[in-house]
PDB file of C-alpha atoms in Angstrom:
ATOM      1  CA  UNK A 279       0.161   0.025  -0.054  1.00 49.00           C
ATOM      2  CA  UNK A 280       2.675   2.490   0.765  1.00 52.00           C
ATOM      3  CA  UNK A 281       4.599   1.822  -2.412  1.00 49.00           C
ATOM      4  CA  UNK A 282       1.451   2.334  -4.485  1.00 47.00           C
ATOM      5  CA  UNK A 283       1.154   5.917  -2.651  1.00 48.00           C
ATOM      6  CA  UNK A 284       4.869   6.485  -3.420  1.00 45.00           C
ATOM      7  CA  UNK A 285       4.440   5.634  -7.018  1.00 42.00           C
ATOM      8  CA  UNK A 286       1.306   7.717  -7.382  1.00 45.00           C
ATOM      9  CA  UNK A 287       3.092  10.544  -5.716  1.00 44.00           C
ATOM     10  CA  UNK A 288       6.054  10.130  -8.160  1.00 45.00           C
ATOM     11  CA  UNK A 289       3.690  10.074 -10.896  1.00 47.00           C
ATOM     12  CA  UNK A 290       2.141  13.442  -9.856  1.00 44.00           C
ATOM     13  CA  UNK A 291       5.372  15.099  -9.396  1.00 46.00           C
ATOM     14  CA  UNK A 292       6.540  13.964 -12.836  1.00 49.00           C
ATOM     15  CA  UNK A 293       3.370  15.053 -14.544  1.00 45.00           C
ATOM     16  CA  UNK A 294       3.782  18.370 -12.832  1.00 45.00           C
ATOM     17  CA  UNK A 295       7.280  18.777 -13.919  1.00 45.00           C
ATOM     18  CA  UNK A 296       6.490  18.004 -17.435  1.00 42.00           C
ATOM     19  CA  UNK A 297       3.564  20.442 -17.413  1.00 41.00           C
ATOM     20  CA  UNK A 298       5.723  23.311 -16.104  1.00 39.00           C
ATOM     21  CA  UNK A 299       8.428  22.638 -18.493  1.00 39.00           C
ATOM     22  CA  UNK A 300       6.119  22.745 -21.449  1.00 38.00           C
ATOM     23  CA  UNK A 301       4.379  26.035 -20.174  1.00 36.00           C
ATOM     24  CA  UNK A 302       8.010  27.972 -19.645  1.00 37.00           C
ATOM     25  CA  UNK A 303       9.086  29.856 -22.601  1.00 43.00           C
ATOM     26  CA  UNK A 304      12.242  28.685 -24.586  1.00 43.00           C
ATOM     27  CA  UNK A 305      15.730  30.100 -23.965  1.00 49.00           C
ATOM     28  CA  UNK A 306      15.920  33.562 -25.098  1.00 55.00           C
ATOM     29  CA  UNK A 307      17.128  34.243 -28.768  1.00 68.00           C
ATOM     30  CA  UNK A 308      20.485  35.633 -29.482  1.00 79.00           C
ATOM     31  CA  UNK A 309      20.210  39.275 -29.305  1.00 80.00           C
ATOM     32  CA  UNK A 310      21.046  41.524 -32.548  1.00 83.00           C
ATOM     33  CA  UNK A 311      23.999  43.687 -32.987  1.00 87.00           C
ATOM     34  CA  UNK A 312      22.222  46.898 -32.013  1.00 90.00           C
ATOM     35  CA  UNK A 313      21.033  45.294 -28.825  1.00 90.00           C
ATOM     36  CA  UNK A 314      24.392  44.049 -27.985  1.00 91.00           C
ATOM     37  CA  UNK A 315      25.968  47.645 -28.742  1.00 93.00           C
ATOM     38  CA  UNK A 316      23.488  49.315 -26.643  1.00 93.00           C
ATOM     39  CA  UNK A 317      24.287  46.786 -23.734  1.00 93.00           C
ATOM     40  CA  UNK A 318      27.999  47.324 -24.177  1.00 93.00           C
ATOM     41  CA  UNK A 319      27.686  51.034 -24.122  1.00 94.00           C
ATOM     42  CA  UNK A 320      25.438  50.706 -20.937  1.00 93.00           C
ATOM     43  CA  UNK A 321      28.035  48.621 -19.383  1.00 92.00           C
ATOM     44  CA  UNK A 322      30.766  51.055 -20.179  1.00 92.00           C
ATOM     45  CA  UNK A 323      28.682  54.057 -18.922  1.00 93.00           C
ATOM     46  CA  UNK A 324      27.992  52.397 -15.648  1.00 90.00           C
ATOM     47  CA  UNK A 325      31.570  51.161 -15.043  1.00 89.00           C
ATOM     48  CA  UNK A 326      30.840  47.536 -15.056  1.00 89.00           C
ATOM     49  CA  UNK A 327      34.492  46.716 -14.156  1.00 90.00           C
ATOM     50  CA  UNK A 328      34.005  48.392 -10.779  1.00 90.00           C
ATOM     51  CA  UNK A 329      30.610  46.632 -10.236  1.00 89.00           C
ATOM     52  CA  UNK A 330      32.543  43.305 -10.936  1.00 90.00           C
ATOM     53  CA  UNK A 331      35.216  44.330  -8.455  1.00 89.00           C
ATOM     54  CA  UNK A 332      32.536  45.118  -5.793  1.00 88.00           C
ATOM     55  CA  UNK A 333      31.160  41.593  -6.637  1.00 88.00           C
ATOM     56  CA  UNK A 334      34.312  40.095  -5.824  1.00 88.00           C
ATOM     57  CA  UNK A 335      34.799  42.252  -2.605  1.00 85.00           C
ATOM     58  CA  UNK A 336      31.438  40.901  -1.378  1.00 85.00           C
ATOM     59  CA  UNK A 337      32.014  37.304  -1.979  1.00 86.00           C
ATOM     60  CA  UNK A 338      33.580  35.148   0.526  1.00 86.00           C
ATOM     61  CA  UNK A 339      36.771  33.258   0.181  1.00 86.00           C
ATOM     62  CA  UNK A 340      38.309  30.650   2.421  1.00 87.00           C
ATOM     63  CA  UNK A 341      41.738  32.607   2.627  1.00 90.00           C
ATOM     64  CA  UNK A 342      42.826  36.260   2.142  1.00 89.00           C
ATOM     65  CA  UNK A 343      45.549  34.749  -0.354  1.00 91.00           C
ATOM     66  CA  UNK A 344      42.659  33.545  -2.404  1.00 89.00           C
ATOM     67  CA  UNK A 345      40.814  36.727  -2.307  1.00 89.00           C
ATOM     68  CA  UNK A 346      44.034  38.546  -3.383  1.00 91.00           C
ATOM     69  CA  UNK A 347      44.462  36.216  -6.100  1.00 90.00           C
ATOM     70  CA  UNK A 348      40.869  36.951  -7.586  1.00 90.00           C
ATOM     71  CA  UNK A 349      41.741  40.576  -7.342  1.00 90.00           C
ATOM     72  CA  UNK A 350      45.087  40.406  -8.987  1.00 91.00           C
ATOM     73  CA  UNK A 351      43.355  38.337 -11.878  1.00 91.00           C
ATOM     74  CA  UNK A 352      40.635  41.152 -12.160  1.00 90.00           C
ATOM     75  CA  UNK A 353      43.418  43.795 -12.311  1.00 91.00           C
ATOM     76  CA  UNK A 354      45.084  41.949 -15.466  1.00 92.00           C
ATOM     77  CA  UNK A 355      41.589  41.840 -17.116  1.00 91.00           C
ATOM     78  CA  UNK A 356      41.033  45.213 -19.471  1.00 92.00           C
ATOM     79  CA  UNK A 357      37.575  47.070 -18.668  1.00 90.00           C
ATOM     80  CA  UNK A 358      36.688  46.770 -22.562  1.00 93.00           C
ATOM     81  CA  UNK A 359      36.844  42.721 -22.173  1.00 93.00           C
ATOM     82  CA  UNK A 360      34.609  42.877 -19.202  1.00 91.00           C
ATOM     83  CA  UNK A 361      32.079  44.866 -21.321  1.00 93.00           C
ATOM     84  CA  UNK A 362      32.225  42.591 -24.269  1.00 93.00           C
ATOM     85  CA  UNK A 363      31.892  39.564 -22.191  1.00 92.00           C
ATOM     86  CA  UNK A 364      28.832  41.001 -20.333  1.00 92.00           C
ATOM     87  CA  UNK A 365      27.278  42.525 -23.109  1.00 93.00           C
ATOM     88  CA  UNK A 366      25.489  39.617 -24.594  1.00 92.00           C
ATOM     89  CA  UNK A 367      24.082  38.369 -21.186  1.00 93.00           C
ATOM     90  CA  UNK A 368      22.778  41.942 -20.506  1.00 92.00           C
ATOM     91  CA  UNK A 369      21.361  42.614 -24.028  1.00 93.00           C
ATOM     92  CA  UNK A 370      19.182  39.216 -23.285  1.00 93.00           C
ATOM     93  CA  UNK A 371      18.053  41.074 -20.050  1.00 93.00           C
ATOM     94  CA  UNK A 372      17.373  44.766 -21.082  1.00 93.00           C
ATOM     95  CA  UNK A 373      15.773  46.113 -24.290  1.00 92.00           C
ATOM     96  CA  UNK A 374      17.545  48.534 -26.601  1.00 92.00           C
ATOM     97  CA  UNK A 375      15.776  51.575 -25.566  1.00 94.00           C
ATOM     98  CA  UNK A 376      16.178  50.697 -21.742  1.00 93.00           C
ATOM     99  CA  UNK A 377      19.698  50.384 -22.281  1.00 93.00           C
ATOM    100  CA  UNK A 378      20.146  53.584 -24.402  1.00 94.00           C
ATOM    101  CA  UNK A 379      18.061  55.669 -21.686  1.00 94.00           C
ATOM    102  CA  UNK A 380      20.133  54.298 -18.944  1.00 94.00           C
ATOM    103  CA  UNK A 381      23.301  55.014 -20.660  1.00 93.00           C
ATOM    104  CA  UNK A 382      22.312  58.598 -21.088  1.00 94.00           C
ATOM    105  CA  UNK A 383      21.348  58.672 -17.479  1.00 93.00           C
ATOM    106  CA  UNK A 384      24.794  57.283 -16.301  1.00 93.00           C
ATOM    107  CA  UNK A 385      26.552  59.782 -18.554  1.00 93.00           C
ATOM    108  CA  UNK A 386      24.742  62.679 -16.836  1.00 91.00           C
ATOM    109  CA  UNK A 387      26.232  64.611 -14.112  1.00 90.00           C
ATOM    110  CA  UNK A 388      23.586  63.074 -11.503  1.00 91.00           C
ATOM    111  CA  UNK A 389      24.357  59.700 -12.982  1.00 90.00           C
ATOM    112  CA  UNK A 390      28.215  60.167 -12.374  1.00 90.00           C
ATOM    113  CA  UNK A 391      27.550  61.485  -8.830  1.00 90.00           C
ATOM    114  CA  UNK A 392      25.478  58.154  -8.185  1.00 89.00           C
ATOM    115  CA  UNK A 393      28.089  56.089  -9.761  1.00 88.00           C
ATOM    116  CA  UNK A 394      30.760  57.718  -7.355  1.00 88.00           C
ATOM    117  CA  UNK A 395      28.658  57.369  -4.347  1.00 85.00           C
ATOM    118  CA  UNK A 396      28.084  53.551  -5.246  1.00 82.00           C
ATOM    119  CA  UNK A 397      31.749  52.687  -6.123  1.00 82.00           C
ATOM    120  CA  UNK A 398      33.718  55.208  -3.943  1.00 80.00           C
ATOM    121  CA  UNK A 399      31.742  55.393  -0.607  1.00 75.00           C
ATOM    122  CA  UNK A 400      32.244  53.427   2.448  1.00 71.00           C
ATOM    123  CA  UNK A 401      29.658  51.296   3.733  1.00 70.00           C
ATOM    124  CA  UNK A 402      26.553  52.621   5.210  1.00 71.00           C
ATOM    125  CA  UNK A 403      23.332  51.610   6.991  1.00 74.00           C
ATOM    126  CA  UNK A 404      21.046  53.314   4.535  1.00 76.00           C
ATOM    127  CA  UNK A 405      21.113  54.566   0.991  1.00 70.00           C
ATOM    128  CA  UNK A 406      22.776  58.141   0.585  1.00 76.00           C
ATOM    129  CA  UNK A 407      21.960  58.961  -2.883  1.00 78.00           C
ATOM    130  CA  UNK A 408      23.128  62.542  -3.876  1.00 85.00           C
ATOM    131  CA  UNK A 409      20.410  65.117  -4.097  1.00 86.00           C
ATOM    132  CA  UNK A 410      19.608  65.983  -7.651  1.00 88.00           C
ATOM    133  CA  UNK A 411      19.250  69.700  -8.796  1.00 88.00           C
ATOM    134  CA  UNK A 412      16.301  71.137  -9.908  1.00 90.00           C
ATOM    135  CA  UNK A 413      17.169  70.423 -13.579  1.00 91.00           C
ATOM    136  CA  UNK A 414      18.154  66.915 -12.791  1.00 89.00           C
ATOM    137  CA  UNK A 415      14.833  66.437 -11.102  1.00 90.00           C
ATOM    138  CA  UNK A 416      12.979  67.466 -14.338  1.00 91.00           C
ATOM    139  CA  UNK A 417      15.258  64.676 -16.236  1.00 89.00           C
ATOM    140  CA  UNK A 418      14.445  62.060 -13.743  1.00 90.00           C
ATOM    141  CA  UNK A 419      10.847  62.784 -14.261  1.00 92.00           C
ATOM    142  CA  UNK A 420      10.788  62.123 -17.885  1.00 92.00           C
ATOM    143  CA  UNK A 421       8.411  59.422 -19.129  1.00 94.00           C
ATOM    144  CA  UNK A 422      11.176  57.535 -21.127  1.00 93.00           C
ATOM    145  CA  UNK A 423      13.427  57.647 -17.867  1.00 92.00           C
ATOM    146  CA  UNK A 424      10.962  56.679 -15.427  1.00 93.00           C
ATOM    147  CA  UNK A 425      10.011  53.384 -17.724  1.00 95.00           C
ATOM    148  CA  UNK A 426      13.586  52.382 -18.412  1.00 93.00           C
ATOM    149  CA  UNK A 427      14.577  52.996 -14.779  1.00 93.00           C
ATOM    150  CA  UNK A 428      11.662  50.663 -13.650  1.00 95.00           C
ATOM    151  CA  UNK A 429      12.863  48.079 -16.407  1.00 94.00           C
ATOM    152  CA  UNK A 430      16.362  48.440 -15.390  1.00 93.00           C
ATOM    153  CA  UNK A 431      15.732  47.715 -11.397  1.00 94.00           C
ATOM    154  CA  UNK A 432      13.645  44.834 -12.511  1.00 94.00           C
ATOM    155  CA  UNK A 433      16.751  43.428 -14.446  1.00 93.00           C
ATOM    156  CA  UNK A 434      19.373  44.381 -12.089  1.00 92.00           C
ATOM    157  CA  UNK A 435      19.462  41.199  -9.931  1.00 93.00           C
ATOM    158  CA  UNK A 436      19.963  39.240 -13.107  1.00 94.00           C
ATOM    159  CA  UNK A 437      22.688  41.694 -14.446  1.00 92.00           C
ATOM    160  CA  UNK A 438      24.300  41.031 -11.046  1.00 92.00           C
ATOM    161  CA  UNK A 439      24.245  37.418 -11.241  1.00 94.00           C
ATOM    162  CA  UNK A 440      25.801  37.542 -14.778  1.00 93.00           C
ATOM    163  CA  UNK A 441      28.441  39.494 -13.146  1.00 91.00           C
ATOM    164  CA  UNK A 442      28.943  36.824 -10.555  1.00 92.00           C
ATOM    165  CA  UNK A 443      29.083  34.174 -13.335  1.00 92.00           C
ATOM    166  CA  UNK A 444      31.780  36.348 -15.236  1.00 92.00           C
ATOM    167  CA  UNK A 445      33.745  36.704 -11.965  1.00 91.00           C
ATOM    168  CA  UNK A 446      33.552  32.844 -11.411  1.00 90.00           C
ATOM    169  CA  UNK A 447      34.960  32.402 -14.874  1.00 91.00           C
ATOM    170  CA  UNK A 448      37.790  34.815 -14.521  1.00 89.00           C
ATOM    171  CA  UNK A 449      38.920  33.641 -11.243  1.00 85.00           C
ATOM    172  CA  UNK A 450      39.097  30.006 -12.579  1.00 83.00           C
TER     173      UNK A 450
END
């Protein structure tokens, strides 16, 4: 009797997994050259090499020597290579319009201050974003930026994951 219940449960689990596999969309297709270039420009504007170093800094290593070895390897990788290696995964996550708008944002004076605060400040208990000027506030309220910012924030965890994947590949 117990084996019948186990077999029935296993059958139900298998049917559920097959149903969910059939309903999930297939892997995203290869992005076109324009998407990849927009993602590359975004990564350059947001200084992805610093994001990679921050990811390495937050990672746990068994020994300080292993941590230093990873940072030494990162120092040898040119920033352009990081942009190239991350551009295809990021292009799959972010639309061309979002990438272009966020590139524009990170190249603005306010975006530069945000990047400086993100990468060059010490640890803090709460977010201490710089205060935008009146002109910058108007720019931050543009519908195109608001839409792009929302889409980018949704994709940001996946982008950080891709950064970690690249860090793992470089450290090996």
